[in-house]
Coordinates of C-alpha atoms (C1' of nucleotides) in Angstrom, one line a residue:
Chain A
X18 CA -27.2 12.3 23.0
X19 CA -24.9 15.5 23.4
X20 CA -21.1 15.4 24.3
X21 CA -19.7 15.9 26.9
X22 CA -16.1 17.3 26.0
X23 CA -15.1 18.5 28.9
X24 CA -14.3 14.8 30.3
X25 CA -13.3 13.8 26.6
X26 CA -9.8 11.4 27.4
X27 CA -8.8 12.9 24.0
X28 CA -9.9 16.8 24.2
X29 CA -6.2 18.0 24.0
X30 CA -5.3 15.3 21.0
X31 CA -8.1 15.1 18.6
X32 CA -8.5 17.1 15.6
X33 CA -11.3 19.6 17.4
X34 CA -8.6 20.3 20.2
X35 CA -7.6 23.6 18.1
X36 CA -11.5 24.7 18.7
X37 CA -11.7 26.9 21.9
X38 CA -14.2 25.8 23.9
X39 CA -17.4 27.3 22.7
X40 CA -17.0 26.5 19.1
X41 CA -16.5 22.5 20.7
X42 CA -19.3 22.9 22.4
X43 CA -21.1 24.3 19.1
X44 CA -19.8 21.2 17.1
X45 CA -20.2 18.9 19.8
X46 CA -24.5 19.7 19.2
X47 CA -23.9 17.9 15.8
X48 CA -22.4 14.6 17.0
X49 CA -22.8 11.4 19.9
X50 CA -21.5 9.6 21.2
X51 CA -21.7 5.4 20.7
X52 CA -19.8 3.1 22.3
X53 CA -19.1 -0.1 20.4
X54 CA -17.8 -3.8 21.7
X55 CA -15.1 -6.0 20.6
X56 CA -16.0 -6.9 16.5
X57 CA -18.7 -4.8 16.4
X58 CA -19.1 -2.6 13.3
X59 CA -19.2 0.9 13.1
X60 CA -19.8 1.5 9.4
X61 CA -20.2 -0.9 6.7
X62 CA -18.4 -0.4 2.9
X63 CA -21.1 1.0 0.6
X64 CA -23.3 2.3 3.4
X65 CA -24.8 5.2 1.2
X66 CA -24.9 7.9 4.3
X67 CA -21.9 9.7 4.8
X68 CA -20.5 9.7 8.5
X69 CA -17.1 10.5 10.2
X70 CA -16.1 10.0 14.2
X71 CA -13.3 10.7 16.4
X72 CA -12.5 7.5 18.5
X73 CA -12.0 8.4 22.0
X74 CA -10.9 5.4 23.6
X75 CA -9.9 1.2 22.2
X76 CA -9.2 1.0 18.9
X77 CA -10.3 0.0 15.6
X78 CA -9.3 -1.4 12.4
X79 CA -10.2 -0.2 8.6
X80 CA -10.7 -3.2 6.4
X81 CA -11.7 -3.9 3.0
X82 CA -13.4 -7.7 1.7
X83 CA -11.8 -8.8 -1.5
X84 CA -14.3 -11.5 -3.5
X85 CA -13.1 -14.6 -2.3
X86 CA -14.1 -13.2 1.0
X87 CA -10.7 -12.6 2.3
X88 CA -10.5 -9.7 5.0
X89 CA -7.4 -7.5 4.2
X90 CA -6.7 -4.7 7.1
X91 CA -5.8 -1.4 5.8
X92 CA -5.1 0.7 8.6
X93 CA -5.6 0.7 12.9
X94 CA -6.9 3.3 14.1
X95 CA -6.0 4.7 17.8
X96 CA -7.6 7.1 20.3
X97 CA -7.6 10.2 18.7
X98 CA -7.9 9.2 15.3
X99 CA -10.5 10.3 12.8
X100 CA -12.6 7.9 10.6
X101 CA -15.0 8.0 8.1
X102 CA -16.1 9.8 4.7
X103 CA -17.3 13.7 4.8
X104 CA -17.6 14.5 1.2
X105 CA -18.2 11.5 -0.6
X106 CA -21.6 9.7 -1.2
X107 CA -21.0 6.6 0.6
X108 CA -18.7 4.5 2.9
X109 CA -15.4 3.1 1.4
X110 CA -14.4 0.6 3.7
X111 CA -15.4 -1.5 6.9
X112 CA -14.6 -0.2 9.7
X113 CA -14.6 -2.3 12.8
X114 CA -13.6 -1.9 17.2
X115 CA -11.0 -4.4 17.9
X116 CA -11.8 -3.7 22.0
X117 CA -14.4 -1.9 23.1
X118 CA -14.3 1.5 22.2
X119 CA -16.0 4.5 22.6
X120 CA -16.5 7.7 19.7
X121 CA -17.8 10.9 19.0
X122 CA -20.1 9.6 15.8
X123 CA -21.1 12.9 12.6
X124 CA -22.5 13.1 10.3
X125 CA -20.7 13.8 6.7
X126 CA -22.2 17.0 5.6
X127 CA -22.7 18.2 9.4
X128 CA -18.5 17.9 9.8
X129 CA -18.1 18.8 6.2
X130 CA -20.3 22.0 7.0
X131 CA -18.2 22.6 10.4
X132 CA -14.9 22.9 8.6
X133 CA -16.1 25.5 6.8
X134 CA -17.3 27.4 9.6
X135 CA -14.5 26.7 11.4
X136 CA -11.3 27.1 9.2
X137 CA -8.8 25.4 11.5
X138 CA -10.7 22.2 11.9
X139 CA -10.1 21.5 8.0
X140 CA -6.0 22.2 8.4
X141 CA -6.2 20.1 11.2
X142 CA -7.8 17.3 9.6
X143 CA -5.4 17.9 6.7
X144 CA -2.8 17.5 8.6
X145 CA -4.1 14.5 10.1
X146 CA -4.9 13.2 7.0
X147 CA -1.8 13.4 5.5
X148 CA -0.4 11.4 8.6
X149 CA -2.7 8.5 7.9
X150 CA -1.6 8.6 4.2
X151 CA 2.1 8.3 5.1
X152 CA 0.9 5.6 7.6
X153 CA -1.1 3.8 4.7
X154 CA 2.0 4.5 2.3
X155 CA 4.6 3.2 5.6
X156 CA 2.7 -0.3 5.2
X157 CA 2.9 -0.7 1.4
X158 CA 6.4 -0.2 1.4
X159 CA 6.1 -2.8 4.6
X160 CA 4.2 -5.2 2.5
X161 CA 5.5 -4.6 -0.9
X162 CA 9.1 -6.6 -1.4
X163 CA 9.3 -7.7 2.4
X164 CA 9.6 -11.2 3.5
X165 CA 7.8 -12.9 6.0
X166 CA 10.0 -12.3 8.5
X167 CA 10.7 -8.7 7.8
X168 CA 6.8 -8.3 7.7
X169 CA 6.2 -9.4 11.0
X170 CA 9.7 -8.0 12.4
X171 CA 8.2 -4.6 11.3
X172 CA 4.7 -5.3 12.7
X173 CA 6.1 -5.9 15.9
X174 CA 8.5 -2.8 16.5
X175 CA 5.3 -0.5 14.7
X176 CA 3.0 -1.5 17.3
X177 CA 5.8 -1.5 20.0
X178 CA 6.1 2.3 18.9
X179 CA 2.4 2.6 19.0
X180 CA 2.3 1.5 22.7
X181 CA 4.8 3.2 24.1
X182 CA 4.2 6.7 25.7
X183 CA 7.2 8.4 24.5
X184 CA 7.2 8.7 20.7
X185 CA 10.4 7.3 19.4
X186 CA 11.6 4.6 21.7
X187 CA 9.3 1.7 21.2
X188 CA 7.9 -0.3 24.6
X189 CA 9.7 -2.8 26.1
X190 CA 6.5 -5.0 27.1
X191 CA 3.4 -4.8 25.3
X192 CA 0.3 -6.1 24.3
X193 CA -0.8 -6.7 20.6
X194 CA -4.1 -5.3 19.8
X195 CA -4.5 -7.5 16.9
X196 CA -5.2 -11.3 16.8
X197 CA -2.7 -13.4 14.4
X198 CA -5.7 -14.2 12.3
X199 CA -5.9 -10.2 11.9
X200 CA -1.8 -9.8 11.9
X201 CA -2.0 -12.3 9.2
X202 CA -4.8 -10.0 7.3
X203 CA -2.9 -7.0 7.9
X204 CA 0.5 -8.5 6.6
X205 CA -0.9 -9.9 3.4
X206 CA 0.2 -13.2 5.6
X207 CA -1.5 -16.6 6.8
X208 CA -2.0 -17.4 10.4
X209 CA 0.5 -20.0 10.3
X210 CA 3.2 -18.0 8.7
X211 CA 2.9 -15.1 11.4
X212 CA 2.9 -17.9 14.1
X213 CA 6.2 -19.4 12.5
X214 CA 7.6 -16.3 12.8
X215 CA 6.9 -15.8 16.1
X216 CA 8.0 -19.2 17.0
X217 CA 11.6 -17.8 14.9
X218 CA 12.1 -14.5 16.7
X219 CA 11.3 -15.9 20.1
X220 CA 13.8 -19.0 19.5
X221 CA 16.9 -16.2 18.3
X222 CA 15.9 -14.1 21.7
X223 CA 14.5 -11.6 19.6
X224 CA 11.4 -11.6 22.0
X225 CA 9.6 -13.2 24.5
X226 CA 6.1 -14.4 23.8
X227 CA 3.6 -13.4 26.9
X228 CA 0.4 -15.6 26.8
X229 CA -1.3 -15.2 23.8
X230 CA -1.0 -11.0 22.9
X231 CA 2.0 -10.3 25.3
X232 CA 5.4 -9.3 24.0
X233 CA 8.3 -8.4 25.2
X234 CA 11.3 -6.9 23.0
X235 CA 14.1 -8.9 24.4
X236 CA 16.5 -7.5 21.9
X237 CA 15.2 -5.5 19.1
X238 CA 18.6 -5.8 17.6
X239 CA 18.1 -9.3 16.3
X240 CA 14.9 -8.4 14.3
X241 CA 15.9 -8.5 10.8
X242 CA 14.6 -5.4 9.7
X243 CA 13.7 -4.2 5.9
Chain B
X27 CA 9.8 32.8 -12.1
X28 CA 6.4 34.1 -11.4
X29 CA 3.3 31.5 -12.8
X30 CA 1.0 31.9 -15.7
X31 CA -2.2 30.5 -14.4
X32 CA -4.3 32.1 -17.0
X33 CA -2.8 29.7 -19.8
X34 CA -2.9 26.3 -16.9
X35 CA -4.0 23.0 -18.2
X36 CA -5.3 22.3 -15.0
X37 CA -6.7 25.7 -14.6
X38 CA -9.7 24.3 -13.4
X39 CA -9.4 21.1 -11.6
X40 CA -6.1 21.7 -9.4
X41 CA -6.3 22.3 -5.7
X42 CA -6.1 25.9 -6.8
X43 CA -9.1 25.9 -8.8
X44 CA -11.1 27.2 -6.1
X45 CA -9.2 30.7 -5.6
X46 CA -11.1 33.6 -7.8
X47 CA -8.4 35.1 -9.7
X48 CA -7.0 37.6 -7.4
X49 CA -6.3 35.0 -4.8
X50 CA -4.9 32.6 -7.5
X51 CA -2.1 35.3 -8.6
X52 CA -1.4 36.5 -5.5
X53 CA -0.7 32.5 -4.4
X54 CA 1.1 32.4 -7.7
X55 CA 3.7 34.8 -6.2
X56 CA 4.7 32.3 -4.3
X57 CA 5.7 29.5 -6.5
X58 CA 7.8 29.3 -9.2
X59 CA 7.3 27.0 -12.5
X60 CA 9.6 24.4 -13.1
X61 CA 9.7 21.6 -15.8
X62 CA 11.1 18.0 -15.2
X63 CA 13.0 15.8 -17.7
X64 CA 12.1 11.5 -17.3
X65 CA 13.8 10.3 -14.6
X66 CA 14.5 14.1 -12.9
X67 CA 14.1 13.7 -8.8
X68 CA 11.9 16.6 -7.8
X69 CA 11.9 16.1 -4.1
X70 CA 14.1 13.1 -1.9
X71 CA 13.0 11.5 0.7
X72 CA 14.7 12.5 3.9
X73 CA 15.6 16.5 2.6
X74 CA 15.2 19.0 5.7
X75 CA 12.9 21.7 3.4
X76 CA 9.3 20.6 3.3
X77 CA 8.2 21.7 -0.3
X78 CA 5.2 20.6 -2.6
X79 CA 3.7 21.2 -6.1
X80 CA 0.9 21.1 -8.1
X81 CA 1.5 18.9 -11.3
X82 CA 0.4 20.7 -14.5
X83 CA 1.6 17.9 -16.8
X84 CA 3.2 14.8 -17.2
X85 CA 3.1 11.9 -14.4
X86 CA 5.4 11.4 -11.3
X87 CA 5.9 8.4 -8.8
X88 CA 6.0 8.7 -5.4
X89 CA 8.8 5.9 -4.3
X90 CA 10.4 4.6 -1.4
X91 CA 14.0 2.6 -1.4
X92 CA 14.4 0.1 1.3
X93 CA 17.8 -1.0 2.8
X94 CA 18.7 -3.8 -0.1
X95 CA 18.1 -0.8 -2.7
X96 CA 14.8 -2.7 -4.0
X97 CA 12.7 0.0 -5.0
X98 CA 8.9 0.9 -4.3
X99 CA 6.5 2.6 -6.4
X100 CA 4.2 4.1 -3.4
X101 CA 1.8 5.8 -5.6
X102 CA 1.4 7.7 -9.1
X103 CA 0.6 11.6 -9.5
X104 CA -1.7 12.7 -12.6
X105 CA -1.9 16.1 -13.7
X106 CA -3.8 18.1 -11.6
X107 CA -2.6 16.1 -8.6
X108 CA -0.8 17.3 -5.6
X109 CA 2.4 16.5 -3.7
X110 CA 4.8 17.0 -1.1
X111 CA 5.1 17.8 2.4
X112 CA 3.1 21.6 3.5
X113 CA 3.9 20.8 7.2
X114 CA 6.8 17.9 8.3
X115 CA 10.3 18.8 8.7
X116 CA 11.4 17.0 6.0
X117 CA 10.1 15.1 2.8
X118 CA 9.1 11.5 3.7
X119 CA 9.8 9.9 -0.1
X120 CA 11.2 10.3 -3.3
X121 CA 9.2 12.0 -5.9
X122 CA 10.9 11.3 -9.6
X123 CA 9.0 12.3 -13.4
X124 CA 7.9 8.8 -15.0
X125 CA 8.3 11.2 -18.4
X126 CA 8.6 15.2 -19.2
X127 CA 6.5 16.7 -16.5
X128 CA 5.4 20.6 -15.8
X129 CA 5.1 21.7 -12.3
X130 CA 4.2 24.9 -9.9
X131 CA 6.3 24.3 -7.0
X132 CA 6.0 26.2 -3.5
X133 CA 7.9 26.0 -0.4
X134 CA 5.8 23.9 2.7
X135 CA 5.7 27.4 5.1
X136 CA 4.7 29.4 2.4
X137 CA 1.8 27.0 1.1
X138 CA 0.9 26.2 4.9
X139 CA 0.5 30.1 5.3
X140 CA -1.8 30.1 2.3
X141 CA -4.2 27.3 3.4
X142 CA -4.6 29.8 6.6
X143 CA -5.3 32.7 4.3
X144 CA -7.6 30.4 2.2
X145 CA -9.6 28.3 4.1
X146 CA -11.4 26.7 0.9
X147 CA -8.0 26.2 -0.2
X148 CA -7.5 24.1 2.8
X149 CA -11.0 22.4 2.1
X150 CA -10.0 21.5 -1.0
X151 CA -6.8 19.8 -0.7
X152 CA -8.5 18.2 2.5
X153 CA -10.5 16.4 -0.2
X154 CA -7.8 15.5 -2.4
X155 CA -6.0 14.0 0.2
X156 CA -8.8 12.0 1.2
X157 CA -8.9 11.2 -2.2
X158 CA -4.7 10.1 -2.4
X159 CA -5.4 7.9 0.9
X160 CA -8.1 5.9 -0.8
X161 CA -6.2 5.1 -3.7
X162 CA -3.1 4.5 -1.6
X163 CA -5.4 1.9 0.3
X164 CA -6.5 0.7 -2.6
X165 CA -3.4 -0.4 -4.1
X166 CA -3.1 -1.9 -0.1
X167 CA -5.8 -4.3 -1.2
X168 CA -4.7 -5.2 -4.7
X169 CA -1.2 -5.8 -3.6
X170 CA -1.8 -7.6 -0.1
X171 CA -3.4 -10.9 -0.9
X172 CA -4.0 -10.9 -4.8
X173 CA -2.1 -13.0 -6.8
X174 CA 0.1 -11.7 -9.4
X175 CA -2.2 -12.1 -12.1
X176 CA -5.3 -10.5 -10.6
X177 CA -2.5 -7.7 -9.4
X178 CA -1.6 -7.3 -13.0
X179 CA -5.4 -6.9 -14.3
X180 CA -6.5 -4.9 -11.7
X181 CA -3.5 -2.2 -12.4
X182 CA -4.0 -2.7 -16.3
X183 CA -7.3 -1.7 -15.3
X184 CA -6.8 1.6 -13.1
X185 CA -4.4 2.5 -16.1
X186 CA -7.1 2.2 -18.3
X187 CA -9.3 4.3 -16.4
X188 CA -6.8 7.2 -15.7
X189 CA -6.2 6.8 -19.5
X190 CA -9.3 7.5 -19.8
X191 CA -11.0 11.1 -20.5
X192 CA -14.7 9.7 -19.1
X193 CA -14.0 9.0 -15.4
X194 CA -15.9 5.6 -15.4
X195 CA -15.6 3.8 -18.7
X196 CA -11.6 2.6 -18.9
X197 CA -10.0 3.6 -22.5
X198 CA -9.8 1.0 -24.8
X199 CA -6.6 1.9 -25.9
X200 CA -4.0 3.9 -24.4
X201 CA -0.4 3.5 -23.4
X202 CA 1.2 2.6 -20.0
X203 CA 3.3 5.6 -17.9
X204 CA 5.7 2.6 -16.6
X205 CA 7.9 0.5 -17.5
X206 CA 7.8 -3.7 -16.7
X207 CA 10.1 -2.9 -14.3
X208 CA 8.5 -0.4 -12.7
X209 CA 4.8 -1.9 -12.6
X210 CA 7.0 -5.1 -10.9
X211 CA 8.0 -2.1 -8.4
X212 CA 4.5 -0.9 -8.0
X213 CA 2.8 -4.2 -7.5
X214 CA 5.8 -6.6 -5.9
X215 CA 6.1 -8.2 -8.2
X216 CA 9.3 -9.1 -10.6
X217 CA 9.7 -8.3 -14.4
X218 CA 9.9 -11.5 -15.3
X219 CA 6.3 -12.6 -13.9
X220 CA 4.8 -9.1 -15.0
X221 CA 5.9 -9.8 -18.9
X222 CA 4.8 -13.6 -18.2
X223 CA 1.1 -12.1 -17.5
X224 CA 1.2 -10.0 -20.4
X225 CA 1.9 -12.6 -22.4
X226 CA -0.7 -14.7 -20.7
X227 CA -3.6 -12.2 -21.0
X228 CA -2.6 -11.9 -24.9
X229 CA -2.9 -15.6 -25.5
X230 CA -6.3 -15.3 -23.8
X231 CA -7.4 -13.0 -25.9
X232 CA -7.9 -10.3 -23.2
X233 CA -5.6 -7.5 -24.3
X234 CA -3.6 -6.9 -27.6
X235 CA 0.0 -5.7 -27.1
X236 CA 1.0 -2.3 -29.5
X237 CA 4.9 -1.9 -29.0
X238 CA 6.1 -1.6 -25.9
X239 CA 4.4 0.7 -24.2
X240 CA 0.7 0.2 -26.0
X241 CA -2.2 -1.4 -24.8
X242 CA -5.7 -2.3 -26.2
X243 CA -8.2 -3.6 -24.3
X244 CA -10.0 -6.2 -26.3
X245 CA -11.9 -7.9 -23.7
X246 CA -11.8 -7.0 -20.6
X247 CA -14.1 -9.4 -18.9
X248 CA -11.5 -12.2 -19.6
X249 CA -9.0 -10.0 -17.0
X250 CA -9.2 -12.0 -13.5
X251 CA -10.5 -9.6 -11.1
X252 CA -9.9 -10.2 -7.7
Chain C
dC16 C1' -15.6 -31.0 32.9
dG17 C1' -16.3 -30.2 28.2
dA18 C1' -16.7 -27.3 24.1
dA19 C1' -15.3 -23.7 21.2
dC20 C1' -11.7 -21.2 19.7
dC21 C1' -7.1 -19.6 19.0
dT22 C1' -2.4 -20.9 18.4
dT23 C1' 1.4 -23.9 17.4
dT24 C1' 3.7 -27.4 14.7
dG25 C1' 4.5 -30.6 10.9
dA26 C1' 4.2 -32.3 5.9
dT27 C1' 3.5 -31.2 1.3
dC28 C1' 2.7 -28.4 -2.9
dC29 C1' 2.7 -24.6 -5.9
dA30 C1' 3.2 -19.8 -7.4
dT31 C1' 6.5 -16.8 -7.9
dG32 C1' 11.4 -15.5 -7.5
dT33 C1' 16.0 -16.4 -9.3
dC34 C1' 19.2 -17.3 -12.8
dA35 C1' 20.3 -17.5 -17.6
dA36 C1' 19.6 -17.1 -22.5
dG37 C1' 17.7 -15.1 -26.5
dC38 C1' 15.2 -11.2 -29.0
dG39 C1' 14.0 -6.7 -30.9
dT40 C1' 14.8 -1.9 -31.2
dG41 C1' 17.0 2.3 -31.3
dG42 C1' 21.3 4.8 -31.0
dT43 C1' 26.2 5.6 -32.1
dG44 C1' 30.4 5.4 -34.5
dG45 C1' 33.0 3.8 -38.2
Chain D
dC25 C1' 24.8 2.5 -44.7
dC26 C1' 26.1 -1.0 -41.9
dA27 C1' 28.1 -3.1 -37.6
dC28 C1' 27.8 -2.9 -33.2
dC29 C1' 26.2 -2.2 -28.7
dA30 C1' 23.1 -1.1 -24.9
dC31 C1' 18.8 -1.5 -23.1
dG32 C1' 14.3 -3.3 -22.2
dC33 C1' 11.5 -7.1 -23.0
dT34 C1' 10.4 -12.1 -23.3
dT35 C1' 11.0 -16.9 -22.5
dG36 C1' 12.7 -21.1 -20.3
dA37 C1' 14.5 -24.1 -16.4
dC38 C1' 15.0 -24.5 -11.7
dA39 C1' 14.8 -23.4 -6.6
dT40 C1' 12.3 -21.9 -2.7
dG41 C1' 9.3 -19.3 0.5
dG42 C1' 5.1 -19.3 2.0
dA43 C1' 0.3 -21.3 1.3
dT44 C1' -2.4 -25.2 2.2
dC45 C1' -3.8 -29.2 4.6
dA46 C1' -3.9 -31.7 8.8
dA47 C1' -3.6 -32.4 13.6
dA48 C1' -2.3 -31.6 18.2
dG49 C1' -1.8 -28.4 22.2
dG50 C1' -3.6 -24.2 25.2
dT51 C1' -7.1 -21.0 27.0
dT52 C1' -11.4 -19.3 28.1
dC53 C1' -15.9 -19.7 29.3
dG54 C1' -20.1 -22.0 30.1

DNA sequence: CGAACCTTTGATCCATGTCAAGCGTGGTGG
DNA sequence: CCACCACGCTTGACATGGATCAAAGGTTCG
């Protein structure tokens, strides 16, 4: 199935915005798109064919398995965002929708191929690249010497930036996209730690606990930051 | 000062390494050489010039300080490796020489300006980028659940490997870049329970401890993975 | 209405942090 | 050359934050 990028929610975002429109259209041959429901996966760790999307709309998470079977969440991934493996042989990581969520699917070598016929494309993703690697870097620091409470204090006021329209004042109301189970996974946490927490913040007026994924940021001052 | 690269130790495996030799001295022009002493701070985190470099030899750390002055190894750069900041206003972390390091160094416009010129140049640090995020998420998954001793084998390990001039087989003896106190830093961990694992793994039988800084590998199936 | 699932809360335990001493080595000055 | 000191490492004793185990709400969906 072709694209259709001219009603693409994230034409003017992604990483193939700086392509005028033919050379979209061009690239757009190459790929579908898939639409993927709550838990389902998109590509598997190991997976020996290369493949990279754009994620148009939900979001998704990046997660590696250790041995014991323990899921630890590496990175979220929101509308706009690119995914996946271009050059190397196979698939590092899970990668999984948290919602429904719809994507423009390539393959490796067919993107891989694109950004050298289209110079831009590479400095774009280079650019975006080096945003997830200060994101990635942004949540060791988070999890490295933190406490509990600062873990989850910082959880809460990243994805209050994350869901809020302007870029630097976080929302006041908001909906977690993640479970606690996956907070906890995320946080290097347990499910009852990050509830604990919750139950903390909530009883210092920090915050105000919304059924189950609703927040809102009573008084961001109180969270005891890292 | 104008660069050398004919006489480069990592002529050939740099970022660089795919310019033909025009394009390399003519990139050249815009960096200068400039050698680090242990402990020197090449870049700090929050300066208003983006800048980056190319390291020729030695080893840095990229670190980040939070508020309580605890500080947090974010990742290591080998020779041959890449940092800074080519686009960002400003530099997000410290970068500091673990020992006596040898760098080129180029300001973020002009570099940016080069990947345009070069569009395999911007391929090419695309790749090792990629390449930085999956080790960055990597140390993500040793740190976030492991417990200290599997955190402990599994960066004796990757030590072992980098040490290594074969890419798969770890060196069987080889000496660390850090300090107790900074693999505490790396892994969270103190230096206390980092010198408590060494000593645990010797007792085992795993490793053999040469001096301070030396390391043989005498069986590393006894290290506990995770 | 009931079942499955997620979340909250409580009680207990243990790994790792914290505090405090010793130890070895290398450098410096007398 | 030795005495001393500074620094990084090791070791021990103890305290504690968060994991684990257990059970009781809440919510959602059939």
């Amino acid at each position: 199935m072709s694209l259709s990028c001219a009603t693409c929610p994230v034409r003017d975002r992604a990483a193939c915005a700086i392509l005028d429109e033919a050379e979209r259209d061009e690239l757009a041959k190459a790929g579908r798109t898939r639409v993927l429901k709550k838990g389902e996966t998109l590509f598997s760790a190991g997976m020996s064919e290369a493949a990279c999307a754009t994620l148009k709309s939900g979001a998704l998470k990046i997660t590696s398995t250790d041995i014991d079977g323990r899921e630890r969440i590496l990175s979220l991934v929101h509308p706009a965002g690119f995914v996946g493996e271009m050059f190397g042989p196979y698939m590092r990581h899970d990668v999984v929708a948290l919602g429904e969520s719809e994507l423009c699917v390539f393959s490796g070598p067919a993107f891989a191929e694109a950004t050298e016929r289209y110079p831009r494309l590479a400095q774009a993703l280079l650019r975006r690249t080096q945003e997830d690697l200060y994101a990635s870097r942004e949540l060791l620091a988070l999890t490295g010497n933190a406490s509990a409470e600062q873990r989850v204090a910082g959880a809460l006021l990243s994805m209050a930036r994350a869901a809020s329209d302007s870029p630097c004042h976080p929302a006041r109301e908001f909906d977690l996209p993640l479970s606690r189970g996956e907070l906890a996974d995320m946080l290097g946490l347990t499910i009852e730690t990050v509830s604990r927490m919750f139950t903390r913040f909530e009883r210092e007026g920090a915050i105000k606990r919304m059924g189950k994924r609703g927040i809102e940021l009573v008084d961001p001052a109180l969270l005891p930051l890292s």
